[in-house]
mmCIF file of C-alpha atoms and ligand atoms in Angstrom:
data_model
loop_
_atom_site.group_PDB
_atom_site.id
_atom_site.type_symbol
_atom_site.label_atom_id
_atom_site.label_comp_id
_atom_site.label_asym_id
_atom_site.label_seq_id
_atom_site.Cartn_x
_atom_site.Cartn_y
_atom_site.Cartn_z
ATOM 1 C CA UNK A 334 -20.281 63.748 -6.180
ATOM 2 C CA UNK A 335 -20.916 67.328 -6.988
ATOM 3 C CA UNK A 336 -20.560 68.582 -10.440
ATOM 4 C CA UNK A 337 -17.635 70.481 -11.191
ATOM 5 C CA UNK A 338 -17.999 72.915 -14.419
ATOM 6 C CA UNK A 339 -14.734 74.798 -14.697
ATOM 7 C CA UNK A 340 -15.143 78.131 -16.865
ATOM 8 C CA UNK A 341 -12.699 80.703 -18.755
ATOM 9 C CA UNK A 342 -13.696 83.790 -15.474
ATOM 10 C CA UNK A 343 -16.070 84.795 -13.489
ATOM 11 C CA UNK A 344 -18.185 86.352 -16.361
ATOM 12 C CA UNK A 345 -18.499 83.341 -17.528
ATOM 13 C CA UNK A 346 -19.778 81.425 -13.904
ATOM 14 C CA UNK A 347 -22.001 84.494 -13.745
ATOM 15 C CA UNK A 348 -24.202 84.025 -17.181
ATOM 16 C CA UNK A 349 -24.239 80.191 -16.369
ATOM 17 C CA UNK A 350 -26.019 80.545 -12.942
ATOM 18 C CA UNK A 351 -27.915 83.323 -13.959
ATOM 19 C CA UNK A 352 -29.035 81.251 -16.059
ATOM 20 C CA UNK A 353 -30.129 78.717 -13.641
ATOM 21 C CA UNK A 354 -31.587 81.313 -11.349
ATOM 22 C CA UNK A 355 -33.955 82.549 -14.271
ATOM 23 C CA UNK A 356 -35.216 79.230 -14.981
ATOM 24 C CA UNK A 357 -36.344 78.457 -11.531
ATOM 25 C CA UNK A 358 -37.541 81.986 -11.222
ATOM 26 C CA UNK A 359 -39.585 81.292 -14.576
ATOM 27 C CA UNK A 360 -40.991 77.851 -12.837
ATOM 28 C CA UNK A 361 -41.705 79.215 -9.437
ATOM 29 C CA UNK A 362 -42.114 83.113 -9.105
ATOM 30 C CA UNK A 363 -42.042 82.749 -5.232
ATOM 31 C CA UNK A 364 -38.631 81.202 -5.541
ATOM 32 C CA UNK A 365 -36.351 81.348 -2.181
ATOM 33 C CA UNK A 366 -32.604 82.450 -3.305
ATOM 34 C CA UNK A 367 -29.570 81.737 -0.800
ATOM 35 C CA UNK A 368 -27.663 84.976 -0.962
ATOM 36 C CA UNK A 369 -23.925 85.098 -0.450
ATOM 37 C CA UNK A 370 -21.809 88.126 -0.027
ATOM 38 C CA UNK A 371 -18.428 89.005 -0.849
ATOM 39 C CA UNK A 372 -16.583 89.357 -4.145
ATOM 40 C CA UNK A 373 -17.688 85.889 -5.297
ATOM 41 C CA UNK A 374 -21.340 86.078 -6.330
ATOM 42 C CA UNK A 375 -21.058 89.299 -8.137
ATOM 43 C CA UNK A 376 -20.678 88.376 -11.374
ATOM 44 C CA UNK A 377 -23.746 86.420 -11.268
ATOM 45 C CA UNK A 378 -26.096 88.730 -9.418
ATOM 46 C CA UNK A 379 -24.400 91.683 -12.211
ATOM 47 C CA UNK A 380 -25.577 88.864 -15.054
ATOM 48 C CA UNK A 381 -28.815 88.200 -12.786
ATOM 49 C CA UNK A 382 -29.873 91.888 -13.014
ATOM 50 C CA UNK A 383 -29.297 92.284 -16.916
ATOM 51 C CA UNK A 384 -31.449 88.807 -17.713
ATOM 52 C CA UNK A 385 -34.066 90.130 -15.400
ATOM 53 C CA UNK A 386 -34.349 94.428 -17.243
ATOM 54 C CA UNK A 387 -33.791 92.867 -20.740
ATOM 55 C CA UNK A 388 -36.281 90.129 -20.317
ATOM 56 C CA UNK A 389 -38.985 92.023 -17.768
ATOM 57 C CA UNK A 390 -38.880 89.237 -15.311
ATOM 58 C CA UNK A 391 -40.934 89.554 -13.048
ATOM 59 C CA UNK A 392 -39.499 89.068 -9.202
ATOM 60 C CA UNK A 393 -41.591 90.838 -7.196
ATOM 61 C CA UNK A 394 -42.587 87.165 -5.495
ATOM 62 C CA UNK A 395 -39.010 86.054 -5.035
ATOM 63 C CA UNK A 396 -38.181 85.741 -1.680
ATOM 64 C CA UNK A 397 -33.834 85.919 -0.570
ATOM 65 C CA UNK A 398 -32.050 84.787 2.918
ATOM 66 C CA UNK A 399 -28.681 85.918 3.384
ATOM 67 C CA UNK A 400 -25.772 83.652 4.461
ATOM 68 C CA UNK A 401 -24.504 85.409 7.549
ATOM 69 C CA UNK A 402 -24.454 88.818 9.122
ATOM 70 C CA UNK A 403 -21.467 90.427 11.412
ATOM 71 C CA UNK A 404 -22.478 91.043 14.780
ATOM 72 C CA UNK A 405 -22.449 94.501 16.273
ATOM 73 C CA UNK A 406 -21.965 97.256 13.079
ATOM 74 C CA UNK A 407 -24.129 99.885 13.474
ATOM 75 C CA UNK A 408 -27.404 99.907 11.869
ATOM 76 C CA UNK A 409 -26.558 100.814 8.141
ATOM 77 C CA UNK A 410 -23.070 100.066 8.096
ATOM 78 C CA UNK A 411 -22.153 100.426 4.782
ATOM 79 C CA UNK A 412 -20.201 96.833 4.992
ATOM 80 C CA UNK A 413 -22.913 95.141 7.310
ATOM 81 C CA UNK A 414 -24.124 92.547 4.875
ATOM 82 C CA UNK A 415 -27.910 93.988 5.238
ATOM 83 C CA UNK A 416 -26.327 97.031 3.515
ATOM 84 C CA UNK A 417 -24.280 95.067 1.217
ATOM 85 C CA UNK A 418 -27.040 92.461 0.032
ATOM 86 C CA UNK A 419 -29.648 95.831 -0.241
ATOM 87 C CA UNK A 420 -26.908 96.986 -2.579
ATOM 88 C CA UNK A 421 -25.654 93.951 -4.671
ATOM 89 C CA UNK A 422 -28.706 92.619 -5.231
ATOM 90 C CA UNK A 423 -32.033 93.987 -3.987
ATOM 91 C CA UNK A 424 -32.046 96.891 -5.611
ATOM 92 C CA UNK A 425 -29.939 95.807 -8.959
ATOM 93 C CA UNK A 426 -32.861 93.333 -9.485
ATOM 94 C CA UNK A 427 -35.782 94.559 -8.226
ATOM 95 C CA UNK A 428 -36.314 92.461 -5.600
ATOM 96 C CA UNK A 429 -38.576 93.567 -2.721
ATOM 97 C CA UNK A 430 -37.031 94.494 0.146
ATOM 98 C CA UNK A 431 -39.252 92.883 2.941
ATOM 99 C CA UNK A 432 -39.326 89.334 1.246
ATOM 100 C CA UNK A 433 -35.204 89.689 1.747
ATOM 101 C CA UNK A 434 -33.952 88.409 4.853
ATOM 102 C CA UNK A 435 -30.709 88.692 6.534
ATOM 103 C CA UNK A 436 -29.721 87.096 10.096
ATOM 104 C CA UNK A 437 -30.171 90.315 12.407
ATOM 105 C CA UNK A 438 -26.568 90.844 13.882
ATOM 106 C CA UNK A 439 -27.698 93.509 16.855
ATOM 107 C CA UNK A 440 -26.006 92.440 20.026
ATOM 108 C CA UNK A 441 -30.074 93.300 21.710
ATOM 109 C CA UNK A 442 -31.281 90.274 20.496
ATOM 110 C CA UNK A 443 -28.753 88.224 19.522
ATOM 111 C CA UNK A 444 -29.057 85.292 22.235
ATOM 112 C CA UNK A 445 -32.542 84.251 19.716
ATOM 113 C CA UNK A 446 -31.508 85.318 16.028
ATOM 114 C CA UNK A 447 -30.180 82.490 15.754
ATOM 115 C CA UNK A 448 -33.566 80.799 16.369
ATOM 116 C CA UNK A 449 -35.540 83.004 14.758
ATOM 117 C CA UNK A 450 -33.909 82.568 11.581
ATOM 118 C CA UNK A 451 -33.989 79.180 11.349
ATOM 119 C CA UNK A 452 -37.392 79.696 11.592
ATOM 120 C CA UNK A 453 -38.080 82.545 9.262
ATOM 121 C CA UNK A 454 -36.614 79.467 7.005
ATOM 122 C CA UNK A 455 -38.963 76.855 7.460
ATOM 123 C CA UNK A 456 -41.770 79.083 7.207
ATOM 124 C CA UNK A 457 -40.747 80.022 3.936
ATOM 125 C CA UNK A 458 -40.012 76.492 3.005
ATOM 126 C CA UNK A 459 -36.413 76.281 2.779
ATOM 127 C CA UNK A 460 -34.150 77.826 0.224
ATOM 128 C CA UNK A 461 -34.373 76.484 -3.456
ATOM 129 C CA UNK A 462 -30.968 77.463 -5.121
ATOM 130 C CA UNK A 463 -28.022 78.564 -2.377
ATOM 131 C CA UNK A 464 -25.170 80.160 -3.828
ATOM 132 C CA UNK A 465 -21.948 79.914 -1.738
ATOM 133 C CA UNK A 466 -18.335 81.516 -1.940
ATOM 134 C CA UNK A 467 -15.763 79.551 -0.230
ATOM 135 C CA UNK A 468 -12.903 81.184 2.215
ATOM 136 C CA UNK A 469 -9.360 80.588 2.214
ATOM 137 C CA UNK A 470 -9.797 78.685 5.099
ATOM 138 C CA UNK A 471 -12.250 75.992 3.858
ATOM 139 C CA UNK A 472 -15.634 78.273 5.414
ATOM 140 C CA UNK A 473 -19.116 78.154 3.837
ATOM 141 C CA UNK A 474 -21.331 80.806 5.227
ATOM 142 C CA UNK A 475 -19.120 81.787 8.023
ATOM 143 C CA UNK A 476 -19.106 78.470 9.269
ATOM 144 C CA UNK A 477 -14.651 78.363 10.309
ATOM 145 C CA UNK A 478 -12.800 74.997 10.695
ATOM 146 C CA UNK A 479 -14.458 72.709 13.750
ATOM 147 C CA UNK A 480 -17.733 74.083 12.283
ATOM 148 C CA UNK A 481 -20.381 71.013 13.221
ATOM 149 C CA UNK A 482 -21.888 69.654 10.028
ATOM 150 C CA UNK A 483 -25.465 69.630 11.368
ATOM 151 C CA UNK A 484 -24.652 73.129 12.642
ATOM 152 C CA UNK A 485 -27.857 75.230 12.414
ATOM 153 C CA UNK A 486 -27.873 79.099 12.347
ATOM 154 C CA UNK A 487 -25.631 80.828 15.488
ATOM 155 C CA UNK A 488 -22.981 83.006 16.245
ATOM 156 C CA UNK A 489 -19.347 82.311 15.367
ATOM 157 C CA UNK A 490 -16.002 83.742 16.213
ATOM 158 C CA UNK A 491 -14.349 85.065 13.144
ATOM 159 C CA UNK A 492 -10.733 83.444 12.257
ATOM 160 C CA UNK A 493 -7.715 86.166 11.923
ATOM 161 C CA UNK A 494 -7.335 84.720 8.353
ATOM 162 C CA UNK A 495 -10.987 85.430 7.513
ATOM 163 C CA UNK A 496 -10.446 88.977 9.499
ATOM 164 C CA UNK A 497 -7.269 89.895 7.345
ATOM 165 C CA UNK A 498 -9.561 88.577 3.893
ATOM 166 C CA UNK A 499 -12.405 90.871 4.843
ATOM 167 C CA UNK A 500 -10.524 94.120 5.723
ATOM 168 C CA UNK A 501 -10.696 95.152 2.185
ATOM 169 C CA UNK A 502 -13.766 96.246 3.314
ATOM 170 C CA UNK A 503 -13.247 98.321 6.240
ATOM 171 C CA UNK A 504 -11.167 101.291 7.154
ATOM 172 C CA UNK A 505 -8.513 99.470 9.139
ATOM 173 C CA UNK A 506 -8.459 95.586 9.531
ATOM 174 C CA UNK A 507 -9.543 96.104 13.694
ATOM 175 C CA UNK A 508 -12.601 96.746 11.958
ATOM 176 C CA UNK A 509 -13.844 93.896 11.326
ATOM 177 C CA UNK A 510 -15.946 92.311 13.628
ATOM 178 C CA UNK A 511 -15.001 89.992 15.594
ATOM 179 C CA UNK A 512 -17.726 87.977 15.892
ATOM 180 C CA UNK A 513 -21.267 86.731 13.330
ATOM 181 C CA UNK A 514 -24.297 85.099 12.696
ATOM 182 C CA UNK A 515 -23.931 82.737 10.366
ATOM 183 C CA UNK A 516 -26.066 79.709 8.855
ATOM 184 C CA UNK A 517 -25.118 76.653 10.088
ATOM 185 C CA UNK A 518 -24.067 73.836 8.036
ATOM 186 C CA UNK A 519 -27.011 72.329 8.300
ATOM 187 C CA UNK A 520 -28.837 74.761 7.836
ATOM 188 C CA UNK A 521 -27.177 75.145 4.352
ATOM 189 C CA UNK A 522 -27.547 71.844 3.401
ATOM 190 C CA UNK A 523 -31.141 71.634 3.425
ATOM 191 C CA UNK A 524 -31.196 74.025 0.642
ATOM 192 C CA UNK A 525 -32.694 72.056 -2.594
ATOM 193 C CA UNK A 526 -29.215 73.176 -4.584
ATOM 194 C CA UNK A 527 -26.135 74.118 -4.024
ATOM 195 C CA UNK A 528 -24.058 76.298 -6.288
ATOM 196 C CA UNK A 529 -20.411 77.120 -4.515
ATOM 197 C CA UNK A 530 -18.472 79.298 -7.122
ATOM 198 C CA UNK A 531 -14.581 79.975 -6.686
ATOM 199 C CA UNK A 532 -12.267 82.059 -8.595
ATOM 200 C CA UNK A 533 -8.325 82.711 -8.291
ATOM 201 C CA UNK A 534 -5.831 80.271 -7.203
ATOM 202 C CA UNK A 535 -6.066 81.779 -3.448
ATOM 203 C CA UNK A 536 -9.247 79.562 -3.518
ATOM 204 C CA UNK A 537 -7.598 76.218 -4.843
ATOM 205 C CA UNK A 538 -6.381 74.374 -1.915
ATOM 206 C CA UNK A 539 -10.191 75.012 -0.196
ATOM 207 C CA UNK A 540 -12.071 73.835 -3.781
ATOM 208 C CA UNK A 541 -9.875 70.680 -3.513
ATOM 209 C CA UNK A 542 -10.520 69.687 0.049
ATOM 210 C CA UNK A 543 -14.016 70.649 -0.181
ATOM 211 C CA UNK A 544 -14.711 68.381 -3.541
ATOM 212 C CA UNK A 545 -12.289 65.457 -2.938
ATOM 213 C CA UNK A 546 -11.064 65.919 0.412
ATOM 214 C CA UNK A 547 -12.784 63.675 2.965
ATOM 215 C CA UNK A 548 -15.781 65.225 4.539
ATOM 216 C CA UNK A 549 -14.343 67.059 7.914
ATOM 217 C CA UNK A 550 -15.576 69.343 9.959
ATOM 218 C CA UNK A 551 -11.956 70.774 9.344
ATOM 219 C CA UNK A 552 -12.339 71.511 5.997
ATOM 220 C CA UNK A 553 -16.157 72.871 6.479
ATOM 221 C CA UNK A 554 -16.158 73.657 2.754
ATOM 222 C CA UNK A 555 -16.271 69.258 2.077
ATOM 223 C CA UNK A 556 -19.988 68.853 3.354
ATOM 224 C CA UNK A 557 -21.038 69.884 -0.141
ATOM 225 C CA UNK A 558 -20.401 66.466 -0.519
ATOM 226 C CA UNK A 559 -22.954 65.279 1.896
ATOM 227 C CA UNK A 560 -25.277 66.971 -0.880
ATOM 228 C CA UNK A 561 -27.492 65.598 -3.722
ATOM 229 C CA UNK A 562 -27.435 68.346 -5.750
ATOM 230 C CA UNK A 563 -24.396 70.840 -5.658
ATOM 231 C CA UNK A 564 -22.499 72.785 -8.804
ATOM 232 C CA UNK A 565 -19.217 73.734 -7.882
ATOM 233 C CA UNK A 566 -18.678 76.148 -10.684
ATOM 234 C CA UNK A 567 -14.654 77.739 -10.938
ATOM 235 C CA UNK A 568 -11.987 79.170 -12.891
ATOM 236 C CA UNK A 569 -9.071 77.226 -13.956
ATOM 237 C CA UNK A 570 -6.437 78.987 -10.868
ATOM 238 C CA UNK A 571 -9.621 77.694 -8.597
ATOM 239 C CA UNK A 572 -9.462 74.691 -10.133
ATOM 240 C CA UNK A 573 -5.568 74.141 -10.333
ATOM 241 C CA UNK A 574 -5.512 71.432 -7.303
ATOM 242 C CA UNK A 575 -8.268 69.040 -7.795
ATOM 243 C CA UNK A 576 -7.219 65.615 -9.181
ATOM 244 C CA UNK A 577 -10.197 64.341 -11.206
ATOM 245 C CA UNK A 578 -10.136 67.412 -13.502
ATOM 246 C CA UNK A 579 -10.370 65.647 -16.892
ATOM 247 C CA UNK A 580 -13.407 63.664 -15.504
ATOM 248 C CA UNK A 581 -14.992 67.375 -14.516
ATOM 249 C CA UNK A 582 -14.411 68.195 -17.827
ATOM 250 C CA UNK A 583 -15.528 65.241 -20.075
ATOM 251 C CA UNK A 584 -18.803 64.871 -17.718
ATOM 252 C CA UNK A 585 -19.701 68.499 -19.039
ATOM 253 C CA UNK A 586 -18.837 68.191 -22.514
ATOM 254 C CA UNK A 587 -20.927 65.351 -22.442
ATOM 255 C CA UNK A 588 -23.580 66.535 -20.304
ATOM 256 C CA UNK A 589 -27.630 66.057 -22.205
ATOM 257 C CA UNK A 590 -28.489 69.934 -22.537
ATOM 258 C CA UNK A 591 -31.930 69.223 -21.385
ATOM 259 C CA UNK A 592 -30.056 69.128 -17.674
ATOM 260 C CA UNK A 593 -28.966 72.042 -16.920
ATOM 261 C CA UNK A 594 -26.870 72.448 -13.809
HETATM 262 C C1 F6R B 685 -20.343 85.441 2.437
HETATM 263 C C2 F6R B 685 -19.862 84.186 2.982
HETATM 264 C C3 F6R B 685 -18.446 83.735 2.855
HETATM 265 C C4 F6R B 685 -17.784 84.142 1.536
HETATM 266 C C5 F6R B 685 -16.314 83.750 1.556
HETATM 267 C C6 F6R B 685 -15.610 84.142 0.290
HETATM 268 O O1 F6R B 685 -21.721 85.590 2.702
HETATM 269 O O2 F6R B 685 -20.632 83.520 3.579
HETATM 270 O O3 F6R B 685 -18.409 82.339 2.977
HETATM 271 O O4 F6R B 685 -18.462 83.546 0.481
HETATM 272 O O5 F6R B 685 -15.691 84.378 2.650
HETATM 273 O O6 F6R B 685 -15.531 85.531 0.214
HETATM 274 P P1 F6R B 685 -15.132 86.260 -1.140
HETATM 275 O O7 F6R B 685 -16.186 85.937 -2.112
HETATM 276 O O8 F6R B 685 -15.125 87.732 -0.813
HETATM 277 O O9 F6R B 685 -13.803 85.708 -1.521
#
């Protein structure tokens, strides 16, 4: 079962996987981060960036791999997540920008990104600490509903929910692309841990089916479950549907602090 730890916001989330992140940082200064985009993972890479200037970490050696990539934005599309991730968190922490990868979403080459990814992957030796947002519609990475679970890094066709969600981003919601690269499922579950965060009751019915839902390809959020290690860490509108909640709760209060998450 994954570990649930439900917090007061996202500030909160933020300083706790920071926290994480620093420590295996600290242990292995070549550490290989799983980068999300979108609103989710901000908090933490904002808490991320303070630990690192007000304790000098250094992360020269840490090595990132995005999530997923839209297929077809221009090179340097402000919104293409090579931008985004260069913005949110390469430059905010220092990282250096060769050792961050992102899928390459240019319609030239796309029939072997997939591939080539996957490989970039195993040369580095896999990711050590993934973080994950969830969708609205149950998707991890960009992997949609009918996702395969040993899925491995390909292109997808957007859903019009996921569309709609991301036009915050864009001028006008045609936009969006239509299409991505995305890690598969697989491909995400070989990473050594997984931390999904989720905040806002928009995200409650996907937390629930992906914690205690049965595992289905239909609700590609509930392989986390196929997982060793996976922290699911939300905020109580996140967390408003799931059913074991005062387990979640006591199994944190009671948690050894030598564990960490
Ligand atoms: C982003 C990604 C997606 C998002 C999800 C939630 O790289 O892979 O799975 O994590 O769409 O998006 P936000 O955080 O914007 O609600």
């Amino acid at each position: 079962m994954a570990e649930v730890v439900i917090v007061e916001h996202e500030e909160a989330a933020g300083r706790l996987v920071a926290d994480a992140i620093v420590a295996l940082i600290r242990s292995k200064p070549d550490a290989v981060l799983g980068l999300a985009t979108g609103s989710t993972p901000l908090a933490t890479y904002r808490s991320l960036a303070s630990r690192i200037a007000e304790e000098s970490i250094d992360v020269r050696g840490v090595r990132g791999f995005a999530l997923d990539e839209y297929v077809g934005l221009p090179a340097g599309h402000p919104e293409s997540y090579r931008a985004v991730i260069t913005r949110e968190v390469v430059e905010p922490l220092g990282l250096t920008p060769e050792l961050v990868r992102v899928p390459n979403g240019d319609p030239a080459s796309i029939e072997h990104a997939g591939a080539d990814y996957e490989a970039a992957l195993v040369a580095a030796g896999g990711v050590d600490l993934q973080i994950l947002g969830i969708g609205r519609t149950g998707h991890i990475g960009f992997n949609e509903p009918g996702s395969s679970l040993a899925s491995l890094t390909r292109v997808k066709t957007l859903t019009e929910p996921t569309r709609a969600d991301n036009a915050r981003f864009f001028d006008a919601p045609e936009d969006v692309p239509m299409h991505c690269i995305t890690q598969g499922i697989g491909t995400i579950l070989r990473a050594r841990h997984l931390v999904l965060l989720a905040f806002g009751e928009a995200k409650a019915h996907a937390v629930a089916a992906a914690v205690e839902g049965p595992v289905t390809a239909s609700q590609p959020g509930s392989a986390i479950q196929l997982h060793p290690h996976t922290t699911v860490v939300i905020d109580e509108a996140a967390a408003s549907e799931l059913e074991n909640l005062a387990y979640y709760r006591h199994a944190w209060a009671n948690k050894p602090n030598w564990q960490g998450i």
